[in-house]
CSV table of C-alpha atoms in Angstrom, one decimal:
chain,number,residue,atom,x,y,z
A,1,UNK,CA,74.5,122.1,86.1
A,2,UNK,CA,74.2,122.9,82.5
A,3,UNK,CA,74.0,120.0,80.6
A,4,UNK,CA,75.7,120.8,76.8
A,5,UNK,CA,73.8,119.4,73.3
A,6,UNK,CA,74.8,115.9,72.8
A,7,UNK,CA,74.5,115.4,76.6
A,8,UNK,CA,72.1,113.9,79.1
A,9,UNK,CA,71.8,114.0,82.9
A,10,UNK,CA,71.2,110.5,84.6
A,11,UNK,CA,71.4,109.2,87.9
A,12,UNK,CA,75.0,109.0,87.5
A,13,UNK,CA,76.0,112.2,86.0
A,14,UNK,CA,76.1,113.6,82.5
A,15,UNK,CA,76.7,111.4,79.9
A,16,UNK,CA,76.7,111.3,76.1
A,17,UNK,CA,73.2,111.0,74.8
A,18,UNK,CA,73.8,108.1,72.7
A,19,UNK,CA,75.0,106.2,75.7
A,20,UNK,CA,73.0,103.9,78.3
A,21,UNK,CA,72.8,103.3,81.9
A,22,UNK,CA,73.1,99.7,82.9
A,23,UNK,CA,73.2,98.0,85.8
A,24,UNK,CA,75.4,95.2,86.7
A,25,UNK,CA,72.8,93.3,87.1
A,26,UNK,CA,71.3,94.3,83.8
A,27,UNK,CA,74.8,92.8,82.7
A,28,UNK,CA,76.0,89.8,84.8
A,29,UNK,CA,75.3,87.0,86.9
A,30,UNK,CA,76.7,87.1,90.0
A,31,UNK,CA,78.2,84.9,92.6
A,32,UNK,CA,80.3,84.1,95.1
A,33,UNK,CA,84.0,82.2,95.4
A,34,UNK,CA,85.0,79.1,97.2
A,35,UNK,CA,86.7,80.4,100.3
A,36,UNK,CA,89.7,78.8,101.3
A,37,UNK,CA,92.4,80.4,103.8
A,38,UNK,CA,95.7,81.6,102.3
A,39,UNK,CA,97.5,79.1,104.1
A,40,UNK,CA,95.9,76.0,102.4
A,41,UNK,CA,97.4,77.1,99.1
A,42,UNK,CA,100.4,75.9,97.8
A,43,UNK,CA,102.2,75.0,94.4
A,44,UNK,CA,100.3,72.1,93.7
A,45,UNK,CA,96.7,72.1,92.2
A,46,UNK,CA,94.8,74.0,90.5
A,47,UNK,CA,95.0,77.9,90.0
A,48,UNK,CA,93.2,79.5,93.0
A,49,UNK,CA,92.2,83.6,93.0
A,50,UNK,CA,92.5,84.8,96.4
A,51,UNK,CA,91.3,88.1,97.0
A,52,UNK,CA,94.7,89.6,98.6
A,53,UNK,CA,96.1,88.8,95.2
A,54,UNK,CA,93.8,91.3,93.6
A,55,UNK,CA,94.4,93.6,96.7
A,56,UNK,CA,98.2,93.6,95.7
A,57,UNK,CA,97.8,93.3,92.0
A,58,UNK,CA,98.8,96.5,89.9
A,59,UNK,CA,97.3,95.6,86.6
A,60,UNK,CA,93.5,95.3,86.0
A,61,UNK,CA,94.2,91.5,84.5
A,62,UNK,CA,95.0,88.5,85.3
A,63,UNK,CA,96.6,86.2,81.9
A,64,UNK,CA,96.0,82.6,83.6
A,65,UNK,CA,98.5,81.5,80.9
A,66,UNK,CA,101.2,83.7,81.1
A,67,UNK,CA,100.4,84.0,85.0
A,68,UNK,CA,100.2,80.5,85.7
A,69,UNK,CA,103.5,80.1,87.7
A,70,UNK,CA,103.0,82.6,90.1
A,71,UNK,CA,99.2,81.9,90.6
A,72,UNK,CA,99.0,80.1,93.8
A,73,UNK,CA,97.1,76.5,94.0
A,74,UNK,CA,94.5,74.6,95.7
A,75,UNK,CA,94.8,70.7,95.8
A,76,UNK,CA,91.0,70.2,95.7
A,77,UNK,CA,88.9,67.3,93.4
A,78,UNK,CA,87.0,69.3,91.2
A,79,UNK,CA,83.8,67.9,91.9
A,80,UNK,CA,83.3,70.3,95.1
A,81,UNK,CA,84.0,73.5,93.2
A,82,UNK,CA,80.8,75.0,91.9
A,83,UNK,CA,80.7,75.5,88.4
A,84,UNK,CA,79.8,79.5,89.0
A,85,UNK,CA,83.1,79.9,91.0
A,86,UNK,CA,85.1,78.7,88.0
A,87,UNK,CA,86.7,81.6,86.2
A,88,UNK,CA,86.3,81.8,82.5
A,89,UNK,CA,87.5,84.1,79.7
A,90,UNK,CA,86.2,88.1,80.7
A,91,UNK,CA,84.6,87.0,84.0
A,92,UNK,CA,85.0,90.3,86.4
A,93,UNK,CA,86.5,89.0,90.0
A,94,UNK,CA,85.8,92.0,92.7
A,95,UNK,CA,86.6,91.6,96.2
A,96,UNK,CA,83.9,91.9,98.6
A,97,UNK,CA,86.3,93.3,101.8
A,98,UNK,CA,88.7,95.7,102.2
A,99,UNK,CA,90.4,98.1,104.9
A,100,UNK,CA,90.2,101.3,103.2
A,101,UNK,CA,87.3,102.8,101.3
A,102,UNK,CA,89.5,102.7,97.9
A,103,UNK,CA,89.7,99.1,97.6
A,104,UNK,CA,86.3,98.6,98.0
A,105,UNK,CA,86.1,98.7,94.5
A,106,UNK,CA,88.9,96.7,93.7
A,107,UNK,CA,88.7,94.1,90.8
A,108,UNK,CA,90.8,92.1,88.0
A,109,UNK,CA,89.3,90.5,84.8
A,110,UNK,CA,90.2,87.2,83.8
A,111,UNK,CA,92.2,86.4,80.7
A,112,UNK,CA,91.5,82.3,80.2
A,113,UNK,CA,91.6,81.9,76.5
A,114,UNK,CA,92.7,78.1,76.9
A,115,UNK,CA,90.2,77.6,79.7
A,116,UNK,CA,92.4,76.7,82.3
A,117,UNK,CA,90.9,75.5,85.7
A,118,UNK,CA,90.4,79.1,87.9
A,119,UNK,CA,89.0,79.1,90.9
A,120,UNK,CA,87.7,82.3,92.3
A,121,UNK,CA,88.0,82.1,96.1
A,122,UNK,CA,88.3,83.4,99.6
A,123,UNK,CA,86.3,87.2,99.9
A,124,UNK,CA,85.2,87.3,95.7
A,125,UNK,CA,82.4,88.1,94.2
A,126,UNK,CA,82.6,86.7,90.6
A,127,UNK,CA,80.4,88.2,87.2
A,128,UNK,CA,79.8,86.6,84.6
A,129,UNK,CA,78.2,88.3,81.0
A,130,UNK,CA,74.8,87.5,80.2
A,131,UNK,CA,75.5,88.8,77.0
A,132,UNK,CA,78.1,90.7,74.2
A,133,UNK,CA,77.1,93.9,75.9
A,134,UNK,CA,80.5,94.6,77.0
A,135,UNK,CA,84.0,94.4,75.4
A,136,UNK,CA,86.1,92.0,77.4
A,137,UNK,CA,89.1,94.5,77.2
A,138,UNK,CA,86.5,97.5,78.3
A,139,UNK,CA,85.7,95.4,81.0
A,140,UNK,CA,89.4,96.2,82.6
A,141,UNK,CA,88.8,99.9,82.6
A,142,UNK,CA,84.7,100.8,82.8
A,143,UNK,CA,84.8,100.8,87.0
A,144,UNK,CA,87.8,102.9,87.4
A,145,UNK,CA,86.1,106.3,86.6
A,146,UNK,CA,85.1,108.4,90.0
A,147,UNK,CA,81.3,108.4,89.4
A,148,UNK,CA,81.8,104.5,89.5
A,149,UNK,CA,84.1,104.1,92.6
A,150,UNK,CA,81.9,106.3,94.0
A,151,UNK,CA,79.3,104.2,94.1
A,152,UNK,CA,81.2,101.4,95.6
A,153,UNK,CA,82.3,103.7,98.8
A,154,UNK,CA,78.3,104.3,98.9
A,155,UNK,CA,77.2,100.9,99.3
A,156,UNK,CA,80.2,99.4,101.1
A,157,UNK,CA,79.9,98.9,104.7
A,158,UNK,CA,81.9,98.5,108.3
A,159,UNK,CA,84.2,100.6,110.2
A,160,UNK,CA,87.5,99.0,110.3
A,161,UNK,CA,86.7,96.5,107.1
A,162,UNK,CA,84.6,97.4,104.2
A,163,UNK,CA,83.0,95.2,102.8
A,164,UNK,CA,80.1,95.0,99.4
A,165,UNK,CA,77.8,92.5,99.1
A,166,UNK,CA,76.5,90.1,96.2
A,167,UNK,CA,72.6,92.2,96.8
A,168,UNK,CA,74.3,95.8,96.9
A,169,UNK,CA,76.8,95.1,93.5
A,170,UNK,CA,73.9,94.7,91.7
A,171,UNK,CA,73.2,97.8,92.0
A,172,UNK,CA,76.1,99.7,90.8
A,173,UNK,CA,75.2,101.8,87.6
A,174,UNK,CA,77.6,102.0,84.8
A,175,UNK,CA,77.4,104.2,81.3
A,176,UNK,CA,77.5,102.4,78.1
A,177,UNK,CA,78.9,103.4,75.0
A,178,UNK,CA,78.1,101.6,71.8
A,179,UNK,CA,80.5,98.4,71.1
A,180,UNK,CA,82.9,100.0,68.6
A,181,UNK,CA,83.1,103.0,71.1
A,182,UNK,CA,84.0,101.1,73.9
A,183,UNK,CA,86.7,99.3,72.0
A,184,UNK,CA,88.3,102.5,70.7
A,185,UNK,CA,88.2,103.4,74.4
A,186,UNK,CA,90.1,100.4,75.4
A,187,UNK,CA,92.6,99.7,73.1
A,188,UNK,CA,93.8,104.1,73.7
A,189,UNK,CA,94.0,103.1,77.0
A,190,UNK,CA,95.3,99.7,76.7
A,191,UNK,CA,98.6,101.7,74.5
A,192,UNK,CA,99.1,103.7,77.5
A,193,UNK,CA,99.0,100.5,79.6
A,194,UNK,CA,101.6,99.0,77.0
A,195,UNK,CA,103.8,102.1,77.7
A,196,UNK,CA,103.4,102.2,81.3
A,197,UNK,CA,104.5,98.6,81.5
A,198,UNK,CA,107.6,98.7,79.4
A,199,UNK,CA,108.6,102.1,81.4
A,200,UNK,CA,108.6,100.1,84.4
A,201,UNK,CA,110.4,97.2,83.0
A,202,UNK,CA,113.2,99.2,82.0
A,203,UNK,CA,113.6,101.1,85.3
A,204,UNK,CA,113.4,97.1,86.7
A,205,UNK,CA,116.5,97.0,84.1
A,206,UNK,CA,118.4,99.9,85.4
A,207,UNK,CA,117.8,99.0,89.1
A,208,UNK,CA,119.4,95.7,88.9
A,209,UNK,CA,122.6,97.2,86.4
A,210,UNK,CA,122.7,99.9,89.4
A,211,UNK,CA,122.5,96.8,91.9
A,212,UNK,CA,125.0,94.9,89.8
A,213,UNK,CA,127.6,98.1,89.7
A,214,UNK,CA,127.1,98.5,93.6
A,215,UNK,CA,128.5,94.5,94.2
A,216,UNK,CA,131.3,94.8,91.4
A,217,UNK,CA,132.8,98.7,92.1
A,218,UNK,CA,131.9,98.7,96.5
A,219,UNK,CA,133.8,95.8,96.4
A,220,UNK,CA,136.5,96.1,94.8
A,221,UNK,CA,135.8,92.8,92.1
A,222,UNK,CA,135.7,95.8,89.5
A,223,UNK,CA,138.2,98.7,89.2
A,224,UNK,CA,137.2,102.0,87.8
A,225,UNK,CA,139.8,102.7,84.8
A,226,UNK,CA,142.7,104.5,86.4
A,227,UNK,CA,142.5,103.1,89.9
A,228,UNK,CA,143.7,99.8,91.5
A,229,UNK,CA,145.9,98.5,94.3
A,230,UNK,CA,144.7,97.3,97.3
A,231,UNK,CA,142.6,99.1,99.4
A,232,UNK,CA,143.4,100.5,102.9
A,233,UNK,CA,142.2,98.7,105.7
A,234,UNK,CA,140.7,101.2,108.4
A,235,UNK,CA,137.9,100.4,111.3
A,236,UNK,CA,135.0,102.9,111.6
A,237,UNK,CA,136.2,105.0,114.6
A,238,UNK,CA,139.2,105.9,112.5
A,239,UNK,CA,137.6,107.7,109.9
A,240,UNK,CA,134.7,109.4,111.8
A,241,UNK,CA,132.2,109.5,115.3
A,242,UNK,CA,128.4,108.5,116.1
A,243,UNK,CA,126.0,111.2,118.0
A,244,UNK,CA,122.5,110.4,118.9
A,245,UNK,CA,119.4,112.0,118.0
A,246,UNK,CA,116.8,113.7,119.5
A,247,UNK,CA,116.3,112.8,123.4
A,248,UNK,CA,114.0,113.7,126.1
A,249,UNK,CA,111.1,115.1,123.6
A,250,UNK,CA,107.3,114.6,124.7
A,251,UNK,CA,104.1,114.3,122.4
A,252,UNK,CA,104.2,118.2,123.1
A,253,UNK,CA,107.4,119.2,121.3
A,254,UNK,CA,106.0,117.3,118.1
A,255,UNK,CA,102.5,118.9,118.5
A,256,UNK,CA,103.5,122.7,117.2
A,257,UNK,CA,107.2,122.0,116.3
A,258,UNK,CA,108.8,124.8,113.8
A,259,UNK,CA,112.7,122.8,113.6
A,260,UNK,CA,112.7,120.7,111.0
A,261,UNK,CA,113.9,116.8,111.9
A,262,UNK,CA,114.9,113.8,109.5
A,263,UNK,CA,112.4,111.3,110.5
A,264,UNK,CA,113.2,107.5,110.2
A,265,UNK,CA,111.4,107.3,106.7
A,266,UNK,CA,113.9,109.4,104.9
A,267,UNK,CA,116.7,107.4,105.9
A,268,UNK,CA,115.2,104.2,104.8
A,269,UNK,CA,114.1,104.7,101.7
A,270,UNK,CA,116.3,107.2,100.5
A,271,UNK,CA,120.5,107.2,99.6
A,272,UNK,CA,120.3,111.1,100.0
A,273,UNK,CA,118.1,112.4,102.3
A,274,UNK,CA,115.1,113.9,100.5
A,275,UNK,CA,114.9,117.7,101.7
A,276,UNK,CA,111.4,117.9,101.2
A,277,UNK,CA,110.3,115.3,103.9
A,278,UNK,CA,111.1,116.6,107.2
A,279,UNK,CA,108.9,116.3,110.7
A,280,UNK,CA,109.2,119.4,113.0
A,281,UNK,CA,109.9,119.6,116.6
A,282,UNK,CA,110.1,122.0,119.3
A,283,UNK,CA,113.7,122.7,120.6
A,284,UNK,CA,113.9,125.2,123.8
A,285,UNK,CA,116.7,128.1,124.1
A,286,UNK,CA,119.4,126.5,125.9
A,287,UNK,CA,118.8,122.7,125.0
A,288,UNK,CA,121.3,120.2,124.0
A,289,UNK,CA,120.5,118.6,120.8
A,290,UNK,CA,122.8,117.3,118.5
A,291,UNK,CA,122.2,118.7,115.1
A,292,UNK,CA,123.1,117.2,111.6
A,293,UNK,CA,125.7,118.7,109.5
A,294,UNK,CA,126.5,118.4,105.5
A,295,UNK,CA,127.9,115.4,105.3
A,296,UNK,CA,126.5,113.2,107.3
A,297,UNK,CA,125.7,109.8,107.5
A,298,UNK,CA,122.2,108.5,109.1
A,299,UNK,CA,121.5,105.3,110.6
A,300,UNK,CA,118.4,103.8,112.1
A,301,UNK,CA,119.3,102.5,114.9
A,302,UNK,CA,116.3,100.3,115.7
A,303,UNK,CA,114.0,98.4,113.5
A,304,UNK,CA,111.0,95.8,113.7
A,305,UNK,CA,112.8,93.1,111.6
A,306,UNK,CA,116.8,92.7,111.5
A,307,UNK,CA,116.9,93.7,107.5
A,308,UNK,CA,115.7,97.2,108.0
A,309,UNK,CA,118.3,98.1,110.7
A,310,UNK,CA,121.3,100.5,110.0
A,311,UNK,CA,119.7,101.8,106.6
A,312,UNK,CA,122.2,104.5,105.6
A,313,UNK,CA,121.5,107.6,104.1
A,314,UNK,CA,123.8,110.8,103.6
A,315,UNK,CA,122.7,114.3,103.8
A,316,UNK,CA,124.5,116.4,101.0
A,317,UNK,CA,122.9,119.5,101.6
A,318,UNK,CA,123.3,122.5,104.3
A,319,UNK,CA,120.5,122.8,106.2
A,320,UNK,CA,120.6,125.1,109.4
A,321,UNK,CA,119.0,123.7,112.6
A,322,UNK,CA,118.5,120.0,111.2
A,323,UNK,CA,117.6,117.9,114.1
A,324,UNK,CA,117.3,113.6,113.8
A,325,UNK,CA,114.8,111.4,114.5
A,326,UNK,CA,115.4,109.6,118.5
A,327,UNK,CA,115.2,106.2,116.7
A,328,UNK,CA,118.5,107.0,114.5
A,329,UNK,CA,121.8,108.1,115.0
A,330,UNK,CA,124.3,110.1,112.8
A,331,UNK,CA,127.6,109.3,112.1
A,332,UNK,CA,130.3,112.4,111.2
A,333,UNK,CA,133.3,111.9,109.1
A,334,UNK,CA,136.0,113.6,110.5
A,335,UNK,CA,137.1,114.8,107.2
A,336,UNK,CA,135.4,115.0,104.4
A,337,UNK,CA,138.4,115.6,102.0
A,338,UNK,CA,139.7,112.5,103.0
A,339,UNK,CA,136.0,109.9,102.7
A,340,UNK,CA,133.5,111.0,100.8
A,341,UNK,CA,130.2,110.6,102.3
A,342,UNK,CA,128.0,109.7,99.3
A,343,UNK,CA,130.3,106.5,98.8
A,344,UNK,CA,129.9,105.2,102.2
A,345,UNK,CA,126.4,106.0,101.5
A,346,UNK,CA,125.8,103.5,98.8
A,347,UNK,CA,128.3,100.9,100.4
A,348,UNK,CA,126.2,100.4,103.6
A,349,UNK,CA,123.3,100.5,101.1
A,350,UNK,CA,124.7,97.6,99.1
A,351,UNK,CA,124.2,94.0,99.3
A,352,UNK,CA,128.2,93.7,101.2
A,353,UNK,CA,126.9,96.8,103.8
A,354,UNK,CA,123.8,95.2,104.6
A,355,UNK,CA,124.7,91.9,105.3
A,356,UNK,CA,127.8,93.3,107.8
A,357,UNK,CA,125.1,95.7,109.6
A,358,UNK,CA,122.2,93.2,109.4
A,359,UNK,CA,125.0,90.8,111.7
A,360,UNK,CA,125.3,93.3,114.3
A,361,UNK,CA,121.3,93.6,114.6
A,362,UNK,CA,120.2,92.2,118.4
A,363,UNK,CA,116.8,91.9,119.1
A,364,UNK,CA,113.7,89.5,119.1
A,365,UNK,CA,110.6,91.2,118.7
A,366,UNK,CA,112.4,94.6,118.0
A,367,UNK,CA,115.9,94.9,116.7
A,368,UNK,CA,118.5,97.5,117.6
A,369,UNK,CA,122.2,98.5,116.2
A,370,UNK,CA,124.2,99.2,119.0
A,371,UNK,CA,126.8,102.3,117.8
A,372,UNK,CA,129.9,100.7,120.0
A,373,UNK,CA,129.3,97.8,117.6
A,374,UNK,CA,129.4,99.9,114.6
A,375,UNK,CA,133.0,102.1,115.4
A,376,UNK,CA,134.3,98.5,116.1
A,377,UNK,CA,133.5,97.7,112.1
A,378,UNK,CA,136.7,97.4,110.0
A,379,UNK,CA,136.4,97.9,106.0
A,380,UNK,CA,139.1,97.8,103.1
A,381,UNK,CA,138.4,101.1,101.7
A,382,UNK,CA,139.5,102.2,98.4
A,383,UNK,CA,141.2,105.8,97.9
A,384,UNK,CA,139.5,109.2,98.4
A,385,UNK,CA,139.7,109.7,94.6
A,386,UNK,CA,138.4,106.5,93.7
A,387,UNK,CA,135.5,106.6,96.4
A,388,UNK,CA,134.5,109.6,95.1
A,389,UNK,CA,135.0,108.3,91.4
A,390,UNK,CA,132.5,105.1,92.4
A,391,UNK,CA,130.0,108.0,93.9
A,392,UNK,CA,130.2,109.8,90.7
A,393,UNK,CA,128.8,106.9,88.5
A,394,UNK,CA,126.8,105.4,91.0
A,395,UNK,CA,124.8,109.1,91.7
A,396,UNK,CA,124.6,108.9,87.4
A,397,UNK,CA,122.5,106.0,87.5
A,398,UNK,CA,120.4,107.2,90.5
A,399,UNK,CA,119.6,110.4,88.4
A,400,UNK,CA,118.5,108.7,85.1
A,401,UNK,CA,116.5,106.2,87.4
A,402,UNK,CA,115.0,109.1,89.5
A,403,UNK,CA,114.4,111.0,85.6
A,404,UNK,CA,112.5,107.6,84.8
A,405,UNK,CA,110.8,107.3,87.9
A,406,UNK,CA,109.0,110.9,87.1
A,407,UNK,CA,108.0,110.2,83.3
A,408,UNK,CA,106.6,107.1,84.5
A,409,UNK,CA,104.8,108.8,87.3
A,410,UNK,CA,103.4,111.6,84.5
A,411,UNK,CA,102.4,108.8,82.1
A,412,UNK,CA,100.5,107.4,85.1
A,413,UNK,CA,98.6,110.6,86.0
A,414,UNK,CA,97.7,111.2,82.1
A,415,UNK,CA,96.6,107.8,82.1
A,416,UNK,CA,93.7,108.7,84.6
A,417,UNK,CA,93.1,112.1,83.5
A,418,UNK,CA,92.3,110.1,80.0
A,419,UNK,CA,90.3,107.4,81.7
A,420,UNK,CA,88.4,110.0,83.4
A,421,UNK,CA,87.9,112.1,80.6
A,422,UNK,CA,87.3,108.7,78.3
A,423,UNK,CA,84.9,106.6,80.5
A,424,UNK,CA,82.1,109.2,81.2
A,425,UNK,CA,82.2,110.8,77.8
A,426,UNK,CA,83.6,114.1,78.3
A,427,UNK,CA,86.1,113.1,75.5
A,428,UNK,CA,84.9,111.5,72.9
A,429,UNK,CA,87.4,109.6,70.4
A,430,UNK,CA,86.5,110.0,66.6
């Protein structure tokens, strides 16, 4: 490869000539945690870093102040906690197992600035600076370029669990710009951090309004202007009928399928079937298969835990030769000029539908929704005009969420076209 003026090849790709190569054991001292299972931790104590919180964590921090309430603790004398396990302003925690190649690089920085008592534990690998080499706030961004992960997945080992080691960390090469540089670098990509974060916190905002509107206008505890009186009580078979889904498919029929199927994941996590996500299936000339129409509602029918059962989800759109999954059911309103599908949608999505369908679940180690149950189900429904009125301003909050969801998603993706760009030099900031 060509390497342009103002560049150099290393080891590790082509990097600005006025950069360095260090290693991270040029950089830190390493060591290991204090390993304690999750289920010695509790509330009491002091703060304890266990490495499935860094597995779960989103951010590339930890603020032991701000945190300090959700950090789990370990009731432990001090005395037996080495001092190299205790976590300190800009230490670097990495975990040393993982199930998937990607987390093997996996790590958090530590913000103490009112040196709190942290311990680093169970599965860490903990590095301390040697030095001012490195700006603490670079420190949360400098291992997420590719050339870097990369790296990790070379030296990580195992089959079903990788894992790094204390020897092979060591190792890991990382460019350096010069100290000004690197905290240019950070703080650009700390403002997209800031931006990312307060995206999310408002579409945390607009959930919970959305949740809120779905108790007070489902329920009737809030009236729409225009609407009120008291709502019609009708049971489920009244208003519509249950068919199954797909039966008496092998392995084979999924293998080459070209008929397009809802599988059970659309229903779950979606209000209105998603279009795009469909599994195929082989249906024969002649075979009896129910198929889903416009309109209809989709349970699943069976579930590993009792809070998952009987997610609804509507499909709004015609789709010719749409099949369901075996593990659901639909549910056809006999009239869709007289219960509007989107609305019964949202109401077996709400806090009042899921507690009614979560008491019908039977099971023990798998849980089921049995559809005689269901027709049995009597609900106080509100007028056609009004359910469709509630649909209206519920589907309006869906779309801004869903138009938040997508500029956060693009914020997200610039963010690591930047960092890539950013942390190997490519771009350099003036």
């Amino acid at each position: 490869m060509e390497v342009k003026k103002g560049y150099k090849q290393t080891e590790i790709g082509i990097i600005p000539e006025d950069w360095e190569i260090k290693t991270l054991d040029d950089l830190f001292c390493v060591s290991g945690g204090y390993p304690i299972p999750r289920e010695k931790l509790s509330d009491n104590g002091y703060c304890y870093l266990h490495y499935g919180d860094i597995h779960k964590s989103e951010r590339t921090f930890i603020d032991v102040t701000k945190d300090f309430f959700r950090i789990p603790k370990l009731k432990i004398p001090i005395s037996k906690i080495n001092f190299k396990s205790l976590l300190n302003d800009g230490d670097i925690v990495f975990v040393d197992a993982s199930e998937d190649e990607e987390g093997a690089s996996k790590h958090i920085v530590i913000r103490n600035s009112k040196n709190i008592i942290f311990i680093s534990g169970l599965h860490t690998i903990v590095l301390k600076s040697k030095d001012q080499t490195l700006v603490n706030k670079y420190k949360q961004f400098c291992f997420k370029s590719q050339d870097i992960k990369n790296q990790f997945y070379y030296f990580a080992t195992g089959t079903k669990v990788f894992g790094i080691s204390k020897s092979n960390i060591k190792k890991i090469q990382i460019p350096l710009p010069a100290f000004c540089e690197q905290t240019a670098i950070a703080n650009v990509l700390s403002d997209i951090d800031a931006l990312i974060e307060s995206l999310e916190k408002l579409i945390t905002k607009k959930r919970n309004i959305k949740q809120g509107a779905m108790q007070q206008l489902l329920t009737g505890k809030k009236r729409l202007p225009g609407f009120g009186g008291d709502g019609i009580k009708k049971q489920i078979d009244d208003i519509g009928y249950t068919y199954s889904g797909l039966s008496g498919k092998s392995k084979y029929d999924f293998l080459n399928g070209k008929y397009p199927y809802i599988p059970f994941l659309n229903i779950l996590n979606h209000t209105i079937i998603d279009k795009n996500i469909f599994d195929y299936v082989q249906i024969n000339i002649n075979e009896k298969q129910n198929k889903v129409l416009k309109g209809d509602l989709l349970f699943n029918g069976s579930s590993e835990t009792p809070e998952e059962v009987g997610m609804c989800s509507v499909l709004l759109d015609f789709i010719p030769n749409l099949y369901l999954n075996s593990f659901c059911f639909g549910f056809r309103l006999n009239n869709l000029n007289q219960s509007n599908a989107l609305f019964f949608s949202y109401y077996f999505r709400s806090n009042e539908g899921r507690k009614l369908l979560f008491s019908m679940a039977q099971g023990s180690t798998r849980y089921n929704l049995s559809k005689k149950s269901f027709l049995k189900v009597k609900l106080s429904l509100p007028s056609f005009e009004e359910q469709t009125a509630i649909a209206e301003v519920l589907s309006e909050m869906d779309s801004e969420i869903e138009a938040l969801e997508k500029k956060l998603d693009k914020y997200k993706k610039v963010k690591q076209g930047m960092m890539q760009e950013l942390l190997t030099g490519k771009k350099r900031l003036t």
